[in-house]
Coordinates of C-alpha atoms in Angstrom, one line a residue:
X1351 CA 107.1 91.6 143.0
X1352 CA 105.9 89.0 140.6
X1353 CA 108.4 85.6 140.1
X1354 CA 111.5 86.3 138.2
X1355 CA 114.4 84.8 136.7
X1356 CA 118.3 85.6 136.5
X1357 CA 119.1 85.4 132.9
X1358 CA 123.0 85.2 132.6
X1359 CA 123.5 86.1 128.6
X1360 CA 124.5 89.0 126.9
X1361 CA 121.7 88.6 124.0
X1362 CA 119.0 91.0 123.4
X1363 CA 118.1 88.0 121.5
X1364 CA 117.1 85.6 124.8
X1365 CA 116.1 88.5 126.8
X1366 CA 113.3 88.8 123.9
X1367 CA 112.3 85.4 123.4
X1368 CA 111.5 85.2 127.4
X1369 CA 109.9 88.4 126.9
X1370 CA 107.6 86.5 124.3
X1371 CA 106.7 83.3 127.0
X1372 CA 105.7 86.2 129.6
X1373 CA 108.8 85.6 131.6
X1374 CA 109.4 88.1 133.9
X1375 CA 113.8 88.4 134.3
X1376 CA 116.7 90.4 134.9
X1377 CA 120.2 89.8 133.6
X1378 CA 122.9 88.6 135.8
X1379 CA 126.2 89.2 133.7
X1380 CA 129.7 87.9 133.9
X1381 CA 132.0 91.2 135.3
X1382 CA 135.4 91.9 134.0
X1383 CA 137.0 90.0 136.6
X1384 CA 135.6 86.8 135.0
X1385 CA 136.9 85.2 131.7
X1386 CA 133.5 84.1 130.2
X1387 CA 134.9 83.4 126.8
X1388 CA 137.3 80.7 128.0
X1389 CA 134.5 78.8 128.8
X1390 CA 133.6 78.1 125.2
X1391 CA 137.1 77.1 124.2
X1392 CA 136.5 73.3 122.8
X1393 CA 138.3 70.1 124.0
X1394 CA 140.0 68.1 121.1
X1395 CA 137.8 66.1 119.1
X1396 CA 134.7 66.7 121.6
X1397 CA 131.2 66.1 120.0
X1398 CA 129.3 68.8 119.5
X1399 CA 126.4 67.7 121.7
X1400 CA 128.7 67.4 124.3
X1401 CA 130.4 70.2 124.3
X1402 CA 127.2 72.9 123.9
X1403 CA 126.0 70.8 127.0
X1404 CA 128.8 70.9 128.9
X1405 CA 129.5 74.9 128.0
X1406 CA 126.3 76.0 129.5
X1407 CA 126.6 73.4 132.7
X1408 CA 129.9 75.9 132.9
X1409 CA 128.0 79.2 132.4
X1410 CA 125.4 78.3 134.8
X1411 CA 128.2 76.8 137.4
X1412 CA 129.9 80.7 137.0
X1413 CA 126.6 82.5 136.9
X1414 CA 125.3 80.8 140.6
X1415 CA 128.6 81.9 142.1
X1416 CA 128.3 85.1 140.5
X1417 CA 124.7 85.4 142.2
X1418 CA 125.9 84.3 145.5
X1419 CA 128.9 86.8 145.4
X1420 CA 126.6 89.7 144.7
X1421 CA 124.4 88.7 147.8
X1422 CA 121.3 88.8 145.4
X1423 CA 117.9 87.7 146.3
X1424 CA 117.4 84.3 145.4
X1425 CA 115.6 83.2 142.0
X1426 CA 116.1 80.8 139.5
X1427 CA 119.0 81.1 136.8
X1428 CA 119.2 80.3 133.1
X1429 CA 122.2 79.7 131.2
X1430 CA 121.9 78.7 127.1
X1431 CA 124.5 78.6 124.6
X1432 CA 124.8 77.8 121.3
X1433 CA 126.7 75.8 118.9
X1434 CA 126.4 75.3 114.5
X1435 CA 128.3 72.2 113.6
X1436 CA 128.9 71.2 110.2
X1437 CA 129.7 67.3 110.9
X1438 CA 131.1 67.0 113.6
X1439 CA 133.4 70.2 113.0
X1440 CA 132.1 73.0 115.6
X1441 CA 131.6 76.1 113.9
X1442 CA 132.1 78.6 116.4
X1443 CA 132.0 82.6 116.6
X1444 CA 134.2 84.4 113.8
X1445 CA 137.2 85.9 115.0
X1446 CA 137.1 88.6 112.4
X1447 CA 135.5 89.3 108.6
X1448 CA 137.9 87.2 107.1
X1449 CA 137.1 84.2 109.7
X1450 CA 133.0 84.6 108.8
X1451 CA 133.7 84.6 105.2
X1452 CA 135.6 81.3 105.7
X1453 CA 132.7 79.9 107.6
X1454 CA 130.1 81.2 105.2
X1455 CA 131.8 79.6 102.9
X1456 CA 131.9 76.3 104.2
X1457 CA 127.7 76.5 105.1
X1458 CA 126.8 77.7 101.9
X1459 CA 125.2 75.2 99.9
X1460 CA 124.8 72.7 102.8
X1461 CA 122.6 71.9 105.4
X1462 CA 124.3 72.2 109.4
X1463 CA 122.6 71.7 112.5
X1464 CA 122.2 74.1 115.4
X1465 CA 122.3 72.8 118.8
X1466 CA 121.2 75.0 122.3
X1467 CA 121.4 73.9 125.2
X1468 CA 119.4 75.5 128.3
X1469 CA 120.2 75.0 132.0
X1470 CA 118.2 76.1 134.9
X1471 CA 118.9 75.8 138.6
X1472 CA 116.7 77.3 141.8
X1473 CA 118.7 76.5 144.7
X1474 CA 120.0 73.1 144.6
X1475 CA 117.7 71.7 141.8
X1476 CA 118.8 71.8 138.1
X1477 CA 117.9 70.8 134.9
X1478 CA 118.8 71.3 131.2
X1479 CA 117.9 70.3 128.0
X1480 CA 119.2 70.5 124.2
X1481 CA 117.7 71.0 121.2
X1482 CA 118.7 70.2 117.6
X1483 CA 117.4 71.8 114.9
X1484 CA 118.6 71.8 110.9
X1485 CA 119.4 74.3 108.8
X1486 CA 120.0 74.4 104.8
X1487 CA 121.8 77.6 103.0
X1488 CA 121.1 78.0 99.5
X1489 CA 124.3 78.2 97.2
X1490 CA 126.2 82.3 97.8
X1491 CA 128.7 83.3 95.5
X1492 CA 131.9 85.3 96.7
X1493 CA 129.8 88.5 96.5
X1494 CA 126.7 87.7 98.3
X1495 CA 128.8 86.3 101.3
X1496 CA 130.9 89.3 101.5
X1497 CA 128.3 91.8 101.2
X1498 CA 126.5 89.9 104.2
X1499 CA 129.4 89.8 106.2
X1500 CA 129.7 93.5 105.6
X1501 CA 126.8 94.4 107.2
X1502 CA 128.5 93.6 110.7
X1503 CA 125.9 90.6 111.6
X1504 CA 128.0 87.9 111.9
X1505 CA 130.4 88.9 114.0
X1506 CA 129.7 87.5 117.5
X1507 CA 127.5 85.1 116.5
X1508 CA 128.0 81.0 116.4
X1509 CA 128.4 79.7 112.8
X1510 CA 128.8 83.5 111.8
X1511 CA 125.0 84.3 110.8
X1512 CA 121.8 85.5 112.6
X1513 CA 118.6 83.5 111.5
X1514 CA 116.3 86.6 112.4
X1515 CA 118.8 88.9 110.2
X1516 CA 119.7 89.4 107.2
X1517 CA 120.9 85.6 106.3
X1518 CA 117.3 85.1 105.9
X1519 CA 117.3 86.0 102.4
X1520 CA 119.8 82.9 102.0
X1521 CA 118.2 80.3 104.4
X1522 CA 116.3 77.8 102.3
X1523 CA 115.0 75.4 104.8
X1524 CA 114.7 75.2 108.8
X1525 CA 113.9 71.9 110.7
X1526 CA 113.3 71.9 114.0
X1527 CA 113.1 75.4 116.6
X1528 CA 113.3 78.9 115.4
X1529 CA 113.5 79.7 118.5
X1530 CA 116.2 77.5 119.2
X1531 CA 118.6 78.9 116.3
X1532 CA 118.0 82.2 117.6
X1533 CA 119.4 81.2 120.7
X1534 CA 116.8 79.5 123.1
X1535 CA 114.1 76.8 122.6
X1536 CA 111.0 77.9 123.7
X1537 CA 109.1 74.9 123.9
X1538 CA 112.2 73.6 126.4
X1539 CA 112.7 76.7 128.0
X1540 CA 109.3 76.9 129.3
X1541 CA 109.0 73.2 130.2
X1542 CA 112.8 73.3 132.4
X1543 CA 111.1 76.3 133.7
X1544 CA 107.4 74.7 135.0
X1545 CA 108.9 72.3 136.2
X1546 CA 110.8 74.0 138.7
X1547 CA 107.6 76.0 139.3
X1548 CA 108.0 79.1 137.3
X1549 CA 104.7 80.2 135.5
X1550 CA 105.3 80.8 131.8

């Protein structure tokens, strides 16, 4: 078999974009017995840089034990997360409609950035990286906001929108990685990954 890599994230949306760099991977997910989401809970006033870094240092730290504990063979394992900070607030996933239409809200009109960081680590080595990227909504009334937040997509997702969905029609400008706001940088993914000797 080929080289492959343990990704340890429940999105279709990484899983793609490492099917677009010709990464060969399978998907090494957190089981019931292990509180994932805790992981993301923030620490007082912690700057968002900080915290997206040290959240996926976290996910990758629970994601080699997991691989360990499952006595699978050995191959590298990225972890990513991702954070949309207004400021320095942290904007993270909506806890229901009500909560994304509070956070639309707030990015409508303005620009935010998107931070995701990536971690990699093949036996003992590991490295990481994080990539900032800027994003402007154009003004929403009440209406377009809660007709976007009925369609289900920004539930689950940091700073309560999908840039490859349906906020597209209200995204004005990007800076930075597409890749990135979608949930992992490309262009750092595949350079964490040469470096530890996996072909992209």
């Amino acid at each position: 078999m080929r080289d492959f890599i343990y990704l340890a994230s429940q999105s279709p949306r990484r899983s793609q974009l490492l099917d677009q760099i010709g990464v060969a991977h399978q998907l090494l997910l957190a089981g019931p017995e292990e509180d994932a989401e805790s992981l993301e809970s923030v620490r007082g006033a912690e700057a968002p840089g900080r915290y997206v870094a040290r959240v996926t240092g976290l996910k990758l730290d629970a994601a080699v034990e997991r691989l360990k504990r499952q006595g699978l063979p050995a191959a590298p394992v990225l972890c990513a997360d991702t954070t949309v900070c207004l400021g320095r607030d942290i904007l993270g996933k909506p806890a229901d409609e009500a909560d994304a239409v509070r956070i639309l809200k707030r990015l409508a009109g303005q620009s935010h950035r998107v931070l995701t960081a990536v971690a990699v680590q093949k036996g003992k080595q590991r490295v990481d990286a994080v990539s900032e990227s800027w994003v402007r909504f154009a003004p929403m009334t009440a209406a377009q906001i809660k007709a976007y937040v009925a369609t289900g997509e920004p539930l689950g997702k940091a700073g309560a929108y999908g840039v490859q969905g349906r906020a597209a029609a209200h995204i004005e400008q990007i800076r930075g990685s597409y890749s990135g706001i979608m949930g992992l940088p490309l262009f750092e993914t595949a350079a964490l990954l040469r470096s530890l000797g996996v072909r992209c």
